[in-house]
PDB file of C-alpha atoms in Angstrom:
ATOM      1  CA  ASN A 783      -0.105   0.014   0.092  1.00 45.00           C
ATOM      2  CA  GLY A 784       2.341   2.802  -1.279  1.00 50.00           C
ATOM      3  CA  PHE A 785       5.373   0.880  -1.440  1.00 51.00           C
ATOM      4  CA  PRO A 786       6.632  -1.062  -4.303  1.00 52.00           C
ATOM      5  CA  GLY A 787       5.760  -4.723  -4.203  1.00 54.00           C
ATOM      6  CA  GLY A 788       7.039  -7.455  -7.018  1.00 57.00           C
ATOM      7  CA  LEU A 789       6.102 -10.360  -9.104  1.00 60.00           C
ATOM      8  CA  VAL A 790       8.218 -12.993 -10.498  1.00 62.00           C
ATOM      9  CA  GLY A 791       7.389 -13.463 -14.241  1.00 60.00           C
ATOM     10  CA  ARG A 792       4.172 -11.688 -13.695  1.00 57.00           C
ATOM     11  CA  VAL A 793       2.945 -14.556 -11.385  1.00 61.00           C
ATOM     12  CA  ASN A 794       1.035 -12.923  -8.477  1.00 56.00           C
ATOM     13  CA  LEU A 795       2.774 -13.860  -4.988  1.00 55.00           C
ATOM     14  CA  ASN A 796       1.045 -13.069  -1.827  1.00 50.00           C
ATOM     15  CA  ASN A 797       3.247 -11.384   0.804  1.00 48.00           C
ATOM     16  CA  VAL A 798       5.771  -9.868  -1.476  1.00 50.00           C
ATOM     17  CA  GLY A 799       6.479  -6.305  -0.753  1.00 49.00           C
ATOM     18  CA  TYR A 800       8.977  -4.010   1.063  1.00 48.00           C
ATOM     19  CA  ASN A 801       8.251  -5.442   4.549  1.00 50.00           C
ATOM     20  CA  SER A 802       9.202  -9.022   3.435  1.00 48.00           C
ATOM     21  CA  ASN A 803      12.483 -10.843   4.281  1.00 49.00           C
ATOM     22  CA  PRO A 804      15.394 -10.019   1.948  1.00 55.00           C
ATOM     23  CA  ILE A 805      14.499 -13.124   0.044  1.00 60.00           C
ATOM     24  CA  ASP A 806      10.604 -13.990   0.565  1.00 64.00           C
ATOM     25  CA  PRO A 807      10.220 -17.772   0.451  1.00 72.00           C
ATOM     26  CA  ALA A 808       7.317 -17.245  -2.192  1.00 71.00           C
ATOM     27  CA  ILE A 809       9.816 -15.341  -4.372  1.00 70.00           C
ATOM     28  CA  ALA A 810      12.341 -18.040  -4.025  1.00 73.00           C
ATOM     29  CA  ASN A 811       9.875 -20.870  -4.564  1.00 76.00           C
ATOM     30  CA  GLU A 812       8.270 -19.140  -7.769  1.00 72.00           C
ATOM     31  CA  TYR A 813      11.887 -18.461  -9.097  1.00 71.00           C
ATOM     32  CA  ASN A 814      13.085 -21.932  -8.649  1.00 74.00           C
ATOM     33  CA  ARG A 815       9.663 -23.124 -10.352  1.00 73.00           C
ATOM     34  CA  GLN A 816      10.024 -20.994 -13.331  1.00 69.00           C
ATOM     35  CA  ILE A 817      13.883 -21.694 -13.655  1.00 69.00           C
ATOM     36  CA  TYR A 818      14.190 -25.207 -12.709  1.00 73.00           C
ATOM     37  CA  ASN A 819      10.915 -26.990 -13.015  1.00 69.00           C
ATOM     38  CA  GLU A 820       8.953 -25.603 -15.902  1.00 70.00           C
ATOM     39  CA  THR A 821       9.740 -26.436 -19.540  1.00 77.00           C
ATOM     40  CA  VAL A 822      10.553 -23.470 -21.643  1.00 84.00           C
ATOM     41  CA  MET A 823       7.803 -23.217 -24.247  1.00 91.00           C
ATOM     42  CA  ALA A 824       9.849 -20.657 -26.435  1.00 95.00           C
ATOM     43  CA  GLY A 825      13.178 -19.094 -26.919  1.00 95.00           C
ATOM     44  CA  VAL A 826      13.630 -15.412 -27.524  1.00 97.00           C
ATOM     45  CA  GLY A 827      16.593 -14.037 -29.351  1.00 97.00           C
ATOM     46  CA  ILE A 828      17.603 -10.399 -29.984  1.00 98.00           C
ATOM     47  CA  SER A 829      19.934  -8.728 -32.398  1.00 97.00           C
ATOM     48  CA  SER A 830      20.432  -5.055 -32.559  1.00 98.00           C
ATOM     49  CA  LYS A 831      22.830  -2.673 -34.264  1.00 97.00           C
ATOM     50  CA  TYR A 832      23.260   1.126 -34.327  1.00 97.00           C
ATOM     51  CA  VAL A 833      22.931   3.183 -37.615  1.00 97.00           C
ATOM     52  CA  GLY A 834      23.690   6.706 -36.807  1.00 96.00           C
ATOM     53  CA  ASN A 835      21.561   7.691 -33.757  1.00 96.00           C
ATOM     54  CA  ASP A 836      18.894   4.966 -34.334  1.00 97.00           C
ATOM     55  CA  LEU A 837      19.032   1.461 -32.799  1.00 98.00           C
ATOM     56  CA  GLU A 838      17.527  -1.272 -35.216  1.00 98.00           C
ATOM     57  CA  VAL A 839      16.266  -4.243 -33.081  1.00 98.00           C
ATOM     58  CA  ASP A 840      15.320  -7.450 -34.382  1.00 98.00           C
ATOM     59  CA  VAL A 841      13.721 -10.225 -32.337  1.00 98.00           C
ATOM     60  CA  SER A 842      13.130 -13.727 -33.188  1.00 98.00           C
ATOM     61  CA  ILE A 843      11.011 -16.094 -31.220  1.00 98.00           C
ATOM     62  CA  ASN A 844      11.334 -20.058 -31.448  1.00 97.00           C
ATOM     63  CA  PHE A 845       8.441 -21.882 -30.263  1.00 97.00           C
ATOM     64  CA  TYR A 846       9.015 -25.384 -28.612  1.00 96.00           C
ATOM     65  CA  GLU A 847       5.537 -26.106 -27.897  1.00 94.00           C
ATOM     66  CA  SER A 848       2.124 -25.173 -29.426  1.00 96.00           C
ATOM     67  CA  ILE A 849       0.414 -22.454 -27.394  1.00 95.00           C
ATOM     68  CA  GLN A 850      -3.554 -22.123 -27.671  1.00 93.00           C
ATOM     69  CA  GLU A 851      -3.778 -18.501 -26.113  1.00 93.00           C
ATOM     70  CA  GLU A 852      -2.997 -15.228 -27.451  1.00 96.00           C
ATOM     71  CA  VAL A 853       0.842 -14.516 -27.092  1.00 96.00           C
ATOM     72  CA  ARG A 854       2.433 -11.116 -27.423  1.00 97.00           C
ATOM     73  CA  VAL A 855       5.792  -9.741 -27.775  1.00 98.00           C
ATOM     74  CA  THR A 856       7.057  -6.595 -26.072  1.00 97.00           C
ATOM     75  CA  ILE A 857      10.486  -4.813 -26.509  1.00 98.00           C
ATOM     76  CA  TYR A 858      11.570  -2.354 -23.981  1.00 98.00           C
ATOM     77  CA  ILE A 859      14.741  -0.091 -24.056  1.00 98.00           C
ATOM     78  CA  ILE A 860      15.962   0.713 -20.655  1.00 97.00           C
ATOM     79  CA  GLU A 861      18.755   2.895 -19.427  1.00 97.00           C
ATOM     80  CA  ASN A 862      20.915   2.689 -16.248  1.00 95.00           C
ATOM     81  CA  GLU A 863      22.894   5.503 -14.409  1.00 93.00           C
ATOM     82  CA  VAL A 864      20.215   7.983 -15.322  1.00 93.00           C
ATOM     83  CA  MET A 865      20.705  11.193 -13.132  1.00 90.00           C
ATOM     84  CA  GLY A 866      17.742  12.486 -11.461  1.00 87.00           C
ATOM     85  CA  GLY A 867      16.687  15.540  -9.478  1.00 85.00           C
ATOM     86  CA  THR A 868      15.900  15.361  -5.876  1.00 90.00           C
ATOM     87  CA  GLN A 869      14.524  11.884  -4.455  1.00 90.00           C
ATOM     88  CA  GLN A 870      12.333  11.609  -1.239  1.00 92.00           C
ATOM     89  CA  ASN A 871      13.837   9.155   1.153  1.00 92.00           C
ATOM     90  CA  TYR A 872      10.811   7.712   3.159  1.00 90.00           C
ATOM     91  CA  PHE A 873      13.138   5.274   4.958  1.00 90.00           C
ATOM     92  CA  SER A 874      15.341   7.844   6.376  1.00 94.00           C
ATOM     93  CA  ASN A 875      15.569   7.639  10.118  1.00 94.00           C
ATOM     94  CA  ASN A 876      12.253   5.816  10.043  1.00 92.00           C
ATOM     95  CA  ALA A 877      11.884   3.472  12.967  1.00 92.00           C
ATOM     96  CA  GLY A 878      11.487  -0.205  11.850  1.00 88.00           C
ATOM     97  CA  PHE A 879      13.757   0.305   8.766  1.00 88.00           C
ATOM     98  CA  GLU A 880      17.007   0.483  10.468  1.00 90.00           C
ATOM     99  CA  ASN A 881      18.453  -2.452   8.360  1.00 87.00           C
ATOM    100  CA  TYR A 882      17.520  -0.652   5.162  1.00 87.00           C
ATOM    101  CA  TYR A 883      20.318   0.546   2.958  1.00 87.00           C
ATOM    102  CA  TYR A 884      18.356   4.172   2.713  1.00 89.00           C
ATOM    103  CA  TYR A 885      17.769   4.345   6.413  1.00 93.00           C
ATOM    104  CA  PRO A 886      20.883   6.437   7.192  1.00 94.00           C
ATOM    105  CA  LYS A 887      20.575   8.361   4.120  1.00 93.00           C
ATOM    106  CA  PRO A 888      19.091  12.040   4.190  1.00 94.00           C
ATOM    107  CA  ALA A 889      15.319  12.657   3.860  1.00 95.00           C
ATOM    108  CA  GLN A 890      15.758  14.494   0.585  1.00 95.00           C
ATOM    109  CA  MET A 891      18.571  12.867  -1.835  1.00 92.00           C
ATOM    110  CA  SER A 892      20.015  15.256  -4.620  1.00 92.00           C
ATOM    111  CA  ASN A 893      21.293  14.034  -7.855  1.00 91.00           C
ATOM    112  CA  PHE A 894      19.593  10.786  -7.291  1.00 90.00           C
ATOM    113  CA  VAL A 895      21.144   8.037  -9.792  1.00 90.00           C
ATOM    114  CA  HIS A 896      18.131   5.838 -11.264  1.00 90.00           C
ATOM    115  CA  GLN A 897      18.774   2.331 -12.518  1.00 89.00           C
ATOM    116  CA  PHE A 898      16.714   0.263 -15.268  1.00 91.00           C
ATOM    117  CA  VAL A 899      14.729   3.386 -16.295  1.00 94.00           C
ATOM    118  CA  LEU A 900      12.127   2.618 -18.966  1.00 95.00           C
ATOM    119  CA  ARG A 901      13.259   4.773 -21.917  1.00 96.00           C
ATOM    120  CA  LYS A 902      10.840   3.553 -24.459  1.00 96.00           C
ATOM    121  CA  ALA A 903       8.604   0.727 -25.985  1.00 97.00           C
ATOM    122  CA  ALA A 904       9.665  -0.256 -29.191  1.00 97.00           C
ATOM    123  CA  THR A 905       6.503  -2.157 -29.486  1.00 97.00           C
ATOM    124  CA  ASP A 906       3.182  -1.375 -28.243  1.00 96.00           C
ATOM    125  CA  ILE A 907       3.602  -0.991 -24.411  1.00 94.00           C
ATOM    126  CA  LEU A 908       1.198  -3.986 -23.942  1.00 94.00           C
ATOM    127  CA  GLY A 909       2.866  -5.996 -26.710  1.00 96.00           C
ATOM    128  CA  ASP A 910       2.409  -6.744 -30.224  1.00 97.00           C
ATOM    129  CA  VAL A 911       0.252  -9.745 -30.984  1.00 97.00           C
ATOM    130  CA  ILE A 912       1.940 -12.726 -32.660  1.00 97.00           C
ATOM    131  CA  PRO A 913       0.095 -14.308 -35.170  1.00 97.00           C
ATOM    132  CA  ALA A 914      -1.861 -17.659 -34.072  1.00 95.00           C
ATOM    133  CA  GLU A 915      -0.231 -19.558 -36.926  1.00 96.00           C
ATOM    134  CA  SER A 916       3.291 -18.723 -35.821  1.00 96.00           C
ATOM    135  CA  VAL A 917       2.399 -20.022 -32.188  1.00 96.00           C
ATOM    136  CA  VAL A 918       3.210 -23.619 -33.238  1.00 97.00           C
ATOM    137  CA  LYS A 919       5.847 -26.124 -32.052  1.00 97.00           C
ATOM    138  CA  GLY A 920       8.796 -26.023 -34.429  1.00 97.00           C
ATOM    139  CA  SER A 921       8.003 -22.567 -35.770  1.00 97.00           C
ATOM    140  CA  THR A 922      10.023 -19.331 -35.541  1.00 97.00           C
ATOM    141  CA  PHE A 923       8.497 -15.850 -35.406  1.00 98.00           C
ATOM    142  CA  ASN A 924      10.670 -12.904 -36.771  1.00 97.00           C
ATOM    143  CA  LEU A 925       9.229  -9.606 -35.543  1.00 96.00           C
ATOM    144  CA  GLU A 926       9.531  -6.660 -37.961  1.00 96.00           C
ATOM    145  CA  THR A 927      12.628  -4.472 -37.387  1.00 97.00           C
ATOM    146  CA  LYS A 928      11.902  -1.916 -34.961  1.00 98.00           C
ATOM    147  CA  THR A 929      13.813   1.372 -35.093  1.00 97.00           C
ATOM    148  CA  VAL A 930      14.398   3.585 -31.886  1.00 97.00           C
ATOM    149  CA  ASP A 931      15.783   7.027 -32.003  1.00 97.00           C
ATOM    150  CA  MET A 932      18.521   6.918 -29.322  1.00 96.00           C
ATOM    151  CA  SER A 933      19.808  10.412 -29.413  1.00 95.00           C
ATOM    152  CA  ASN A 934      18.481  11.266 -26.095  1.00 94.00           C
ATOM    153  CA  TYR A 935      19.810   8.192 -24.310  1.00 96.00           C
ATOM    154  CA  ARG A 936      23.534   7.107 -23.685  1.00 94.00           C
ATOM    155  CA  PRO A 937      24.132   3.956 -25.615  1.00 93.00           C
ATOM    156  CA  GLU A 938      26.763   2.829 -23.173  1.00 94.00           C
ATOM    157  CA  ASN A 939      24.181   2.560 -20.445  1.00 96.00           C
ATOM    158  CA  SER A 940      21.205   1.387 -22.769  1.00 97.00           C
ATOM    159  CA  TYR A 941      19.652  -2.157 -22.864  1.00 98.00           C
ATOM    160  CA  ILE A 942      16.973  -3.926 -24.743  1.00 98.00           C
ATOM    161  CA  ILE A 943      14.623  -6.322 -22.941  1.00 97.00           C
ATOM    162  CA  ALA A 944      12.377  -8.687 -24.979  1.00 98.00           C
ATOM    163  CA  PHE A 945       9.799 -10.960 -23.565  1.00 96.00           C
ATOM    164  CA  ILE A 946       6.958 -12.923 -24.736  1.00 96.00           C
ATOM    165  CA  HIS A 947       3.826 -13.173 -22.614  1.00 94.00           C
ATOM    166  CA  TYR A 948       0.188 -13.791 -22.319  1.00 92.00           C
ATOM    167  CA  PRO A 949      -2.048 -10.498 -22.693  1.00 91.00           C
ATOM    168  CA  MET A 950      -3.495  -8.220 -19.798  1.00 82.00           C
ATOM    169  CA  SER A 951      -6.942  -9.865 -20.418  1.00 83.00           C
ATOM    170  CA  GLY A 952      -5.265 -13.268 -19.697  1.00 75.00           C
ATOM    171  CA  SER A 953      -3.031 -14.530 -17.067  1.00 76.00           C
ATOM    172  CA  LYS A 954      -0.508 -12.003 -17.911  1.00 79.00           C
ATOM    173  CA  GLU A 955       2.409 -14.430 -17.220  1.00 84.00           C
ATOM    174  CA  ILE A 956       5.696 -14.013 -18.888  1.00 87.00           C
ATOM    175  CA  LEU A 957       6.750 -16.952 -20.970  1.00 90.00           C
ATOM    176  CA  ASN A 958      10.321 -16.170 -21.686  1.00 91.00           C
ATOM    177  CA  ALA A 959      12.370 -13.075 -21.632  1.00 92.00           C
ATOM    178  CA  GLN A 960      16.043 -12.061 -22.981  1.00 95.00           C
ATOM    179  CA  GLN A 961      18.039  -8.798 -22.420  1.00 96.00           C
ATOM    180  CA  VAL A 962      21.098  -7.799 -24.437  1.00 97.00           C
ATOM    181  CA  LYS A 963      23.195  -4.455 -24.335  1.00 97.00           C
ATOM    182  CA  ALA A 964      21.956  -2.148 -26.935  1.00 97.00           C
ATOM    183  CA  GLY A 965      23.927  -2.526 -30.277  1.00 95.00           C
ATOM    184  CA  GLN A 966      24.614  -6.133 -29.559  1.00 95.00           C
TER     185      GLN A 966
END
């Protein structure tokens, strides 16, 4: 309620949030289920290159299983080390948060550096639909090349994240994801 919580692979986990232990058992169990116990239904590959200030992104998806539900692909451009203005620190000297990193920090932090900032969605923000005839075992879907103007971002700190997932009207679960440095 007002503090960020979290999901793993968009799977809703109970009791996940700022008051949880450093690694909530629900997070660890879901992580282990997804990484070690679940068969991957599809693989995601990313290739990108710079052409001037533009970043050209190609994503290919190999399906290892046929999927009956609608599947989407979403591409985000993120940037690290983004200098911000003043950041309010609600943990500062707040009783009950003594073990948190930001507890001893000032209530107002100047020149706060942000990590994993979403800069641009190269697809629809909720994903582009993958045609049903492409979501079959043994097929490869190549998304049309996406071009992103990177002139306002720092390429050395920029990354591409591509993920395939069920739509917002469905389970919202991410089936697989990949991340690469922009230009690779």
